[in-house]
Amino acid sequence: MTTYIRRVLIVATSLLVVGSGMSLSVTAGPLTSLENLPFDIHGFLSLGYLDSSKNNYFAGTKDGTGDFREFGLNASKSFTPKLRVGAQIVARTLGDVGDDEVVLDWAVMDYHWHDNLGIRIGKIKMPLGLHNQTRDVDALRTSILLPQSIYPEQLRDTLSALVGVGLYGELPIGEAFGSLSYEVQAGRFDIPDESGVVKLVESGGNFTTEGFDEETSYLAALQWQLPVEGARIAYAYFEGQLLADTIATAENSYGIPAMTPVTLDADPLCGHWWSAEYELSDWLFTSEFNIQDRDTDVGGLTSTKARLEGWYAGAEHRFFDRYVGGVTYSEYYNDRNDKSGQRYISEGTPAHRAWQKEWVFSLKAEVTDNLILKIEEHIIDGTASLFASDNTAPTAQNWNMFAVKATLIF
């Protein structure tokens, strides 16, 4: 009952904010002075709340938590019609991931030499799926959390960008066939100290992370705007290698002596992303599918092989001009060859660690051009995305999570 009352109070307060008319003050004051600067500067500030019924999601969400926030600031300038330079810093927190550490999110020198060819150098956003490059732009999506089957939060700060070089452009296929764009990139990961990958490595309690040796990774992506208005499909392929330098803990399931240096070698680390989207009037329909191969060698002692699979399908509808409602269904499996979790059962752990099936119902209110409010409910079967370190008690197969988030954009 306490959880129910808490959620009702949050929703009621949020709806009062939407209808309060506070929007007139949001765009006034110092924000307008940014227009007088010799370069473009924008930013965002998000504050959120998460409340889950049984399991903890990256934080103490069973008791409700406000450890869910984001801040970003970016600046860019066009020196010529073809040359643009920009960068963005961000600080995020989701439980103990991010920990408000300010990191360089992206930094790019972009020379658009021709419609068919441009080059980007720096820390470049990767086009893995439809939303990875614009993940920080809260106004562009309805949901609070993107489908975890395709956009896992624990890998967000690692799979968002590569430090390297990229080529992009349009391929001439004729207007009758729509338009076809491409991107190819090569570079290395830039993994923050408080990243979700660090938590992923350490979540089993076997190792502590000392650092990463990032090898060169490669990406190729195509996006086809179909000759049907509002329709597009996309494909992306990624391949790389990631080596984590770790120290074995005193008690680990591998029987490695404490304080022994161990290299975790994820090779190959590769994946395929397929995406489709169709916008019709006030409706938007989206679906994406992903397969990833992750072969991990543990200090030359043992290795694990898995082929991850995830997909989702969703629909959104805009109504009353400033409101958007959405529903999404997704499925994710830690190994598509063991969707029923037989390996987990053999290890003495619950089978539901193998999958996560999820219904998500979202509502976005565009209070003003600068203020966005979102409310969301997740109905979940499975625990594949959860960390053992967040759930010391046995996990429940069926659970739900409520989320609310406010974002100020300037």
Tab-separated table of C-alpha atoms in Angstrom:
chain	number	residue	atom	x	y	z
A	1	MET	CA	0.000	0.000	0.000
A	2	THR	CA	2.868	2.371	0.798
A	3	THR	CA	4.315	1.965	-2.702
A	4	TYR	CA	0.895	2.542	-4.273
A	5	ILE	CA	0.275	5.735	-2.294
A	6	ARG	CA	3.769	7.024	-3.125
A	7	ARG	CA	3.177	6.529	-6.844
A	8	VAL	CA	-0.261	8.188	-6.744
A	9	LEU	CA	1.222	11.234	-5.022
A	10	ILE	CA	4.010	11.518	-7.588
A	11	VAL	CA	1.628	11.237	-10.538
A	12	ALA	CA	-0.798	13.748	-9.008
A	13	THR	CA	1.984	16.248	-8.366
A	14	SER	CA	3.311	15.795	-11.897
A	15	LEU	CA	-0.098	16.390	-13.465
A	16	LEU	CA	-0.571	19.511	-11.352
A	17	VAL	CA	2.754	20.826	-12.654
A	18	VAL	CA	1.648	20.211	-16.241
A	19	GLY	CA	-1.551	22.145	-15.742
A	20	SER	CA	-0.198	24.894	-13.535
A	21	GLY	CA	0.748	27.375	-16.263
A	22	MET	CA	4.320	27.584	-14.989
A	23	SER	CA	5.530	27.491	-18.589
A	24	LEU	CA	5.573	31.264	-18.960
A	25	SER	CA	8.564	31.586	-16.645
A	26	VAL	CA	10.658	28.801	-18.118
A	27	THR	CA	11.881	30.568	-21.217
A	28	ALA	CA	12.395	33.948	-19.552
A	29	GLY	CA	15.571	35.231	-17.950
A	30	PRO	CA	19.165	34.294	-18.755
A	31	LEU	CA	18.401	31.520	-21.247
A	32	THR	CA	17.595	34.039	-23.962
A	33	SER	CA	21.056	35.619	-23.574
A	34	LEU	CA	22.625	32.499	-25.057
A	35	GLU	CA	21.479	33.685	-28.473
A	36	ASN	CA	24.038	36.521	-28.333
A	37	LEU	CA	27.069	34.246	-28.016
A	38	PRO	CA	29.429	33.787	-31.013
A	39	PHE	CA	28.699	30.039	-30.985
A	40	ASP	CA	25.698	27.804	-30.381
A	41	ILE	CA	25.328	26.513	-26.841
A	42	HIS	CA	22.634	24.205	-25.518
A	43	GLY	CA	22.129	21.903	-22.603
A	44	PHE	CA	19.737	19.831	-20.546
A	45	LEU	CA	19.045	18.925	-16.946
A	46	SER	CA	16.954	15.862	-16.047
A	47	LEU	CA	15.743	14.727	-12.657
A	48	GLY	CA	13.971	11.398	-12.279
A	49	TYR	CA	12.497	8.947	-9.805
A	50	LEU	CA	12.374	5.130	-10.023
A	51	ASP	CA	10.248	2.786	-7.927
A	52	SER	CA	10.187	-0.995	-8.469
A	53	SER	CA	7.986	-3.576	-6.787
A	54	LYS	CA	10.411	-6.432	-6.032
A	55	ASN	CA	13.849	-6.178	-7.694
A	56	ASN	CA	16.423	-3.386	-7.652
A	57	TYR	CA	17.209	-1.838	-11.017
A	58	PHE	CA	20.774	-0.374	-10.874
A	59	ALA	CA	19.870	1.296	-7.567
A	60	GLY	CA	17.708	0.868	-4.478
A	61	THR	CA	14.553	1.150	-6.526
A	62	LYS	CA	12.556	-1.212	-4.280
A	63	ASP	CA	12.399	1.629	-1.759
A	64	GLY	CA	12.073	4.287	-4.452
A	65	THR	CA	15.065	6.388	-5.435
A	66	GLY	CA	15.873	9.799	-6.870
A	67	ASP	CA	19.370	8.622	-7.842
A	68	PHE	CA	18.410	9.125	-11.470
A	69	ARG	CA	19.610	12.344	-13.082
A	70	GLU	CA	21.465	13.714	-16.094
A	71	PHE	CA	23.140	16.977	-17.019
A	72	GLY	CA	24.658	17.958	-20.337
A	73	LEU	CA	26.150	21.045	-21.937
A	74	ASN	CA	27.226	21.339	-25.558
A	75	ALA	CA	28.676	24.047	-27.771
A	76	SER	CA	29.272	24.165	-31.509
A	77	LYS	CA	30.314	26.638	-34.189
A	78	SER	CA	30.295	26.640	-37.983
A	79	PHE	CA	33.529	28.173	-39.284
A	80	THR	CA	32.526	27.710	-42.924
A	81	PRO	CA	29.414	26.244	-44.614
A	82	LYS	CA	31.313	22.938	-44.714
A	83	LEU	CA	33.228	22.948	-41.411
A	84	ARG	CA	31.610	22.646	-37.997
A	85	VAL	CA	33.199	21.914	-34.612
A	86	GLY	CA	31.387	20.957	-31.424
A	87	ALA	CA	31.573	19.082	-28.128
A	88	GLN	CA	29.380	18.016	-25.220
A	89	ILE	CA	30.082	17.176	-21.597
A	90	VAL	CA	27.646	15.144	-19.508
A	91	ALA	CA	27.238	13.929	-15.953
A	92	ARG	CA	24.869	11.059	-15.208
A	93	THR	CA	23.728	9.042	-12.227
A	94	LEU	CA	21.676	5.857	-12.145
A	95	GLY	CA	22.277	4.347	-8.739
A	96	ASP	CA	26.050	3.897	-8.517
A	97	VAL	CA	26.569	4.074	-12.293
A	98	GLY	CA	27.905	7.430	-13.448
A	99	ASP	CA	28.080	8.942	-9.959
A	100	ASP	CA	27.784	12.487	-11.410
A	101	GLU	CA	31.225	12.140	-13.005
A	102	VAL	CA	31.639	14.817	-15.700
A	103	VAL	CA	32.848	13.154	-18.899
A	104	LEU	CA	33.325	14.140	-22.510
A	105	ASP	CA	30.271	12.716	-24.267
A	106	TRP	CA	31.293	13.687	-27.802
A	107	ALA	CA	33.692	16.108	-29.489
A	108	VAL	CA	33.794	16.340	-33.275
A	109	MET	CA	35.338	18.270	-36.121
A	110	ASP	CA	32.942	17.733	-39.023
A	111	TYR	CA	33.910	18.613	-42.586
A	112	HIS	CA	30.976	18.093	-44.987
A	113	TRP	CA	32.917	18.164	-48.225
A	114	HIS	CA	30.093	16.942	-50.476
A	115	ASP	CA	26.616	15.411	-50.187
A	116	ASN	CA	28.235	12.066	-50.889
A	117	LEU	CA	31.169	12.461	-48.502
A	118	GLY	CA	31.868	14.041	-45.148
A	119	ILE	CA	34.444	13.290	-42.468
A	120	ARG	CA	34.225	13.451	-38.685
A	121	ILE	CA	37.237	13.310	-36.389
A	122	GLY	CA	37.106	13.084	-32.596
A	123	LYS	CA	34.766	11.299	-30.222
A	124	ILE	CA	31.947	10.308	-32.559
A	125	LYS	CA	28.466	9.069	-31.726
A	126	MET	CA	27.800	5.583	-33.108
A	127	PRO	CA	24.650	4.874	-35.189
A	128	LEU	CA	23.749	1.617	-33.424
A	129	GLY	CA	19.986	1.545	-33.899
A	130	LEU	CA	17.718	4.521	-34.504
A	131	HIS	CA	18.279	6.288	-31.160
A	132	ASN	CA	21.877	5.769	-30.047
A	133	GLN	CA	23.210	8.986	-31.592
A	134	THR	CA	20.384	11.106	-30.128
A	135	ARG	CA	20.003	9.302	-26.810
A	136	ASP	CA	20.656	12.455	-24.812
A	137	VAL	CA	17.975	14.464	-26.613
A	138	ASP	CA	15.025	13.701	-24.382
A	139	ALA	CA	12.571	15.652	-26.535
A	140	LEU	CA	13.018	13.253	-29.457
A	141	ARG	CA	11.563	10.198	-27.709
A	142	THR	CA	8.509	9.422	-25.620
A	143	SER	CA	9.918	6.845	-23.225
A	144	ILE	CA	12.039	7.548	-20.158
A	145	LEU	CA	14.169	4.441	-20.671
A	146	LEU	CA	14.819	3.228	-24.180
A	147	PRO	CA	14.026	-0.482	-24.756
A	148	GLN	CA	16.667	-2.359	-22.783
A	149	SER	CA	16.626	-5.177	-25.324
A	150	ILE	CA	18.440	-2.847	-27.767
A	151	TYR	CA	19.789	0.025	-25.628
A	152	PRO	CA	21.026	-1.462	-22.305
A	153	GLU	CA	21.729	1.174	-19.675
A	154	GLN	CA	24.788	-0.703	-18.377
A	155	LEU	CA	26.512	-0.227	-21.753
A	156	ARG	CA	25.243	3.271	-22.503
A	157	ASP	CA	28.408	5.181	-21.683
A	158	THR	CA	30.587	2.703	-23.602
A	159	LEU	CA	28.580	1.981	-26.749
A	160	SER	CA	27.609	5.610	-27.288
A	161	ALA	CA	30.762	6.794	-29.094
A	162	LEU	CA	34.176	5.905	-30.523
A	163	VAL	CA	37.318	8.036	-30.406
A	164	GLY	CA	38.514	7.959	-33.985
A	165	VAL	CA	37.402	8.898	-37.474
A	166	GLY	CA	34.237	8.453	-39.499
A	167	LEU	CA	33.035	8.952	-43.053
A	168	TYR	CA	29.422	9.627	-43.971
A	169	GLY	CA	27.283	10.760	-46.867
A	170	GLU	CA	24.444	10.072	-49.271
A	171	LEU	CA	24.599	7.361	-51.907
A	172	PRO	CA	23.040	8.259	-55.284
A	173	ILE	CA	20.126	5.890	-55.900
A	174	GLY	CA	17.660	8.223	-57.612
A	175	GLU	CA	14.725	10.112	-56.092
A	176	ALA	CA	12.282	7.413	-57.194
A	177	PHE	CA	13.963	5.025	-54.741
A	178	GLY	CA	14.137	7.440	-51.821
A	179	SER	CA	17.517	8.236	-50.285
A	180	LEU	CA	20.301	6.055	-48.902
A	181	SER	CA	22.857	7.321	-46.365
A	182	TYR	CA	25.902	5.600	-44.920
A	183	GLU	CA	28.378	5.899	-42.058
A	184	VAL	CA	31.626	4.036	-41.455
A	185	GLN	CA	33.734	4.535	-38.342
A	186	ALA	CA	36.949	3.268	-36.794
A	187	GLY	CA	38.172	4.069	-33.316
A	188	ARG	CA	38.463	3.042	-29.689
A	189	PHE	CA	36.163	3.112	-26.685
A	190	ASP	CA	36.552	5.807	-24.059
A	191	ILE	CA	35.298	4.143	-20.878
A	192	PRO	CA	34.610	6.392	-17.843
A	193	ASP	CA	35.804	5.300	-14.407
A	194	GLU	CA	32.239	5.085	-13.081
A	195	SER	CA	30.797	3.381	-16.144
A	196	GLY	CA	28.250	0.610	-16.323
A	197	VAL	CA	30.889	-1.639	-17.914
A	198	VAL	CA	32.984	-1.409	-14.740
A	199	LYS	CA	29.938	-2.420	-12.727
A	200	LEU	CA	29.236	-5.239	-15.189
A	201	VAL	CA	32.772	-6.640	-14.770
A	202	GLU	CA	32.618	-6.413	-10.987
A	203	SER	CA	28.980	-7.415	-10.450
A	204	GLY	CA	29.727	-11.114	-9.976
A	205	GLY	CA	32.108	-10.373	-7.106
A	206	ASN	CA	35.018	-12.191	-8.793
A	207	PHE	CA	37.139	-9.247	-9.951
A	208	THR	CA	37.893	-5.603	-9.339
A	209	THR	CA	38.660	-3.462	-12.376
A	210	GLU	CA	42.049	-1.824	-12.811
A	211	GLY	CA	41.572	-0.431	-16.317
A	212	PHE	CA	40.841	-1.260	-19.951
A	213	ASP	CA	42.958	-1.858	-23.042
A	214	GLU	CA	40.782	-0.737	-25.924
A	215	GLU	CA	41.537	-2.201	-29.319
A	216	THR	CA	40.372	-0.574	-32.557
A	217	SER	CA	36.691	-1.159	-33.275
A	218	TYR	CA	34.845	-0.801	-36.571
A	219	LEU	CA	31.308	0.158	-37.511
A	220	ALA	CA	29.336	0.353	-40.747
A	221	ALA	CA	25.747	1.577	-41.026
A	222	LEU	CA	23.169	2.192	-43.734
A	223	GLN	CA	19.862	4.051	-43.503
A	224	TRP	CA	17.287	3.989	-46.283
A	225	GLN	CA	14.580	6.625	-46.399
A	226	LEU	CA	11.993	4.747	-48.425
A	227	PRO	CA	10.035	6.397	-51.260
A	228	VAL	CA	7.057	6.147	-48.874
A	229	GLU	CA	6.734	9.304	-46.795
A	230	GLY	CA	7.637	8.745	-43.146
A	231	ALA	CA	9.197	5.302	-43.620
A	232	ARG	CA	12.827	4.329	-43.044
A	233	ILE	CA	14.839	1.204	-42.392
A	234	ALA	CA	18.401	0.900	-41.103
A	235	TYR	CA	21.160	-1.619	-40.520
A	236	ALA	CA	24.382	-1.381	-38.535
A	237	TYR	CA	27.285	-3.754	-37.952
A	238	PHE	CA	29.858	-3.358	-35.186
A	239	GLU	CA	32.993	-5.356	-34.442
A	240	GLY	CA	35.664	-4.808	-31.826
A	241	GLN	CA	37.646	-6.170	-28.905
A	242	LEU	CA	37.722	-5.108	-25.271
A	243	LEU	CA	40.301	-6.180	-22.681
A	244	ALA	CA	39.679	-5.499	-18.999
A	245	ASP	CA	42.632	-5.538	-16.603
A	246	THR	CA	41.334	-6.891	-13.287
A	247	ILE	CA	42.442	-8.252	-9.922
A	248	ALA	CA	40.908	-11.454	-8.543
A	249	THR	CA	39.007	-10.990	-5.291
A	250	ALA	CA	39.638	-13.037	-2.161
A	251	GLU	CA	36.609	-15.234	-2.833
A	252	ASN	CA	35.864	-15.899	-6.488
A	253	SER	CA	34.057	-18.668	-8.311
A	254	TYR	CA	37.071	-19.378	-10.539
A	255	GLY	CA	39.340	-20.473	-7.674
A	256	ILE	CA	41.979	-17.897	-8.660
A	257	PRO	CA	44.218	-16.795	-5.773
A	258	ALA	CA	43.366	-13.382	-4.346
A	259	MET	CA	45.192	-10.364	-5.807
A	260	THR	CA	46.100	-12.284	-8.980
A	261	PRO	CA	46.052	-10.067	-12.107
A	262	VAL	CA	43.520	-11.425	-14.606
A	263	THR	CA	42.775	-10.165	-18.122
A	264	LEU	CA	39.205	-10.493	-19.339
A	265	ASP	CA	39.320	-10.554	-23.129
A	266	ALA	CA	36.031	-9.958	-24.982
A	267	ASP	CA	36.948	-11.022	-28.523
A	268	PRO	CA	35.044	-10.967	-30.736
A	269	LEU	CA	32.638	-8.308	-29.537
A	270	CYS	CA	30.346	-7.818	-32.502
A	271	GLY	CA	26.711	-7.237	-33.333
A	272	HIS	CA	24.058	-6.576	-35.942
A	273	TRP	CA	21.255	-4.013	-35.585
A	274	TRP	CA	18.156	-3.950	-37.828
A	275	SER	CA	15.647	-1.105	-37.501
A	276	ALA	CA	12.384	0.035	-39.082
A	277	GLU	CA	10.204	3.084	-38.477
A	278	TYR	CA	7.006	4.423	-40.017
A	279	GLU	CA	5.402	7.775	-39.204
A	280	LEU	CA	1.783	8.245	-40.292
A	281	SER	CA	-0.001	11.433	-39.300
A	282	ASP	CA	0.021	11.488	-35.464
A	283	TRP	CA	1.221	7.882	-35.200
A	284	LEU	CA	4.741	6.484	-35.036
A	285	PHE	CA	5.520	2.757	-35.327
A	286	THR	CA	9.014	1.430	-34.553
A	287	SER	CA	10.692	-1.956	-34.327
A	288	GLU	CA	14.330	-3.004	-33.890
A	289	PHE	CA	16.195	-6.309	-33.662
A	290	ASN	CA	19.716	-7.006	-32.431
A	291	ILE	CA	22.096	-9.980	-32.235
A	292	GLN	CA	25.466	-9.718	-30.477
A	293	ASP	CA	28.287	-12.245	-30.147
A	294	ARG	CA	30.286	-11.974	-26.939
A	295	ASP	CA	33.111	-14.470	-26.451
A	296	THR	CA	34.989	-13.780	-23.229
A	297	ASP	CA	38.298	-15.348	-22.203
A	298	VAL	CA	39.066	-15.241	-18.473
A	299	GLY	CA	42.836	-15.065	-18.017
A	300	GLY	CA	43.373	-18.009	-20.358
A	301	LEU	CA	41.723	-20.278	-17.760
A	302	THR	CA	38.247	-20.554	-19.201
A	303	SER	CA	36.048	-18.926	-21.780
A	304	THR	CA	32.357	-18.240	-22.239
A	305	LYS	CA	30.452	-17.917	-25.481
A	306	ALA	CA	27.061	-16.283	-25.816
A	307	ARG	CA	24.897	-14.905	-28.590
A	308	LEU	CA	22.658	-12.207	-27.179
A	309	GLU	CA	19.324	-11.442	-28.803
A	310	GLY	CA	16.935	-8.559	-28.324
A	311	TRP	CA	14.008	-6.958	-30.086
A	312	TYR	CA	11.092	-4.622	-29.516
A	313	ALA	CA	8.045	-3.217	-31.266
A	314	GLY	CA	6.229	-0.062	-30.265
A	315	ALA	CA	3.606	2.490	-31.231
A	316	GLU	CA	3.173	6.131	-30.229
A	317	HIS	CA	0.331	8.601	-30.727
A	318	ARG	CA	0.355	12.388	-30.340
A	319	PHE	CA	-2.807	13.996	-28.968
A	320	PHE	CA	-3.850	17.404	-27.673
A	321	ASP	CA	-0.827	18.852	-29.491
A	322	ARG	CA	1.614	18.584	-26.559
A	323	TYR	CA	1.015	15.037	-25.306
A	324	VAL	CA	2.385	11.746	-26.639
A	325	GLY	CA	1.396	8.299	-25.407
A	326	GLY	CA	3.331	5.155	-26.232
A	327	VAL	CA	3.366	1.404	-25.655
A	328	THR	CA	6.314	-0.927	-26.285
A	329	TYR	CA	6.845	-4.649	-25.956
A	330	SER	CA	10.395	-6.042	-25.875
A	331	GLU	CA	12.249	-9.291	-25.325
A	332	TYR	CA	15.898	-9.837	-24.452
A	333	TYR	CA	17.902	-13.070	-23.991
A	334	ASN	CA	21.423	-13.455	-22.624
A	335	ASP	CA	21.861	-16.378	-25.033
A	336	ARG	CA	19.489	-16.996	-27.923
A	337	ASN	CA	20.515	-20.676	-27.843
A	338	ASP	CA	19.319	-21.015	-24.239
A	339	LYS	CA	16.175	-18.910	-23.997
A	340	SER	CA	14.687	-21.125	-21.283
A	341	GLY	CA	17.671	-20.657	-18.950
A	342	GLN	CA	18.819	-24.279	-18.672
A	343	ARG	CA	22.409	-23.188	-18.067
A	344	TYR	CA	21.334	-21.063	-15.108
A	345	ILE	CA	19.346	-23.952	-13.663
A	346	SER	CA	22.428	-26.201	-13.920
A	347	GLU	CA	24.386	-23.550	-12.001
A	348	GLY	CA	21.773	-23.461	-9.248
A	349	THR	CA	20.373	-20.052	-10.130
A	350	PRO	CA	16.887	-19.071	-11.345
A	351	ALA	CA	16.099	-19.696	-15.003
A	352	HIS	CA	14.561	-16.216	-15.320
A	353	ARG	CA	18.055	-14.704	-15.327
A	354	ALA	CA	18.167	-15.799	-18.988
A	355	TRP	CA	15.454	-13.482	-20.285
A	356	GLN	CA	13.631	-10.210	-19.797
A	357	LYS	CA	10.231	-9.622	-21.398
A	358	GLU	CA	8.764	-6.204	-20.862
A	359	TRP	CA	5.660	-4.113	-21.507
A	360	VAL	CA	6.208	-0.355	-21.167
A	361	PHE	CA	3.494	2.310	-21.104
A	362	SER	CA	4.727	5.909	-21.467
A	363	LEU	CA	3.251	9.387	-21.395
A	364	LYS	CA	5.168	12.510	-22.404
A	365	ALA	CA	3.879	16.030	-21.739
A	366	GLU	CA	5.632	18.909	-23.525
A	367	VAL	CA	4.841	21.517	-20.893
A	368	THR	CA	6.722	24.143	-22.897
A	369	ASP	CA	9.363	24.124	-25.608
A	370	ASN	CA	11.903	23.918	-22.773
A	371	LEU	CA	10.253	21.674	-20.203
A	372	ILE	CA	9.268	18.023	-20.669
A	373	LEU	CA	7.584	15.747	-18.163
A	374	LYS	CA	7.365	11.947	-18.565
A	375	ILE	CA	5.597	9.179	-16.648
A	376	GLU	CA	6.149	5.477	-17.310
A	377	GLU	CA	5.160	2.014	-16.088
A	378	HIS	CA	7.123	-1.204	-16.781
A	379	ILE	CA	5.589	-4.667	-16.431
A	380	ILE	CA	8.461	-7.166	-16.495
A	381	ASP	CA	8.963	-10.927	-16.715
A	382	GLY	CA	12.585	-11.970	-16.122
A	383	THR	CA	15.752	-10.426	-14.694
A	384	ALA	CA	18.369	-10.630	-17.458
A	385	SER	CA	19.336	-6.963	-17.171
A	386	LEU	CA	19.763	-6.915	-13.386
A	387	PHE	CA	23.057	-6.975	-11.478
A	388	ALA	CA	23.629	-9.458	-8.672
A	389	SER	CA	25.378	-6.716	-6.694
A	390	ASP	CA	22.115	-4.739	-6.596
A	391	ASN	CA	20.036	-7.750	-5.540
A	392	THR	CA	21.565	-9.665	-2.649
A	393	ALA	CA	18.182	-11.248	-1.895
A	394	PRO	CA	16.645	-13.734	-4.366
A	395	THR	CA	15.132	-11.994	-7.370
A	396	ALA	CA	11.499	-12.306	-8.429
A	397	GLN	CA	10.610	-13.368	-11.962
A	398	ASN	CA	7.600	-11.056	-12.304
A	399	TRP	CA	7.936	-7.469	-11.194
A	400	ASN	CA	7.140	-3.928	-12.274
A	401	MET	CA	8.768	-0.514	-12.170
A	402	PHE	CA	7.377	3.019	-12.182
A	403	ALA	CA	9.368	6.009	-13.429
A	404	VAL	CA	8.860	9.759	-13.653
A	405	LYS	CA	11.257	12.266	-15.169
A	406	ALA	CA	11.398	16.010	-15.762
A	407	THR	CA	13.812	17.522	-18.296
A	408	LEU	CA	14.710	21.154	-18.798
A	409	ILE	CA	16.215	21.937	-22.202
A	410	PHE	CA	18.013	25.171	-23.020
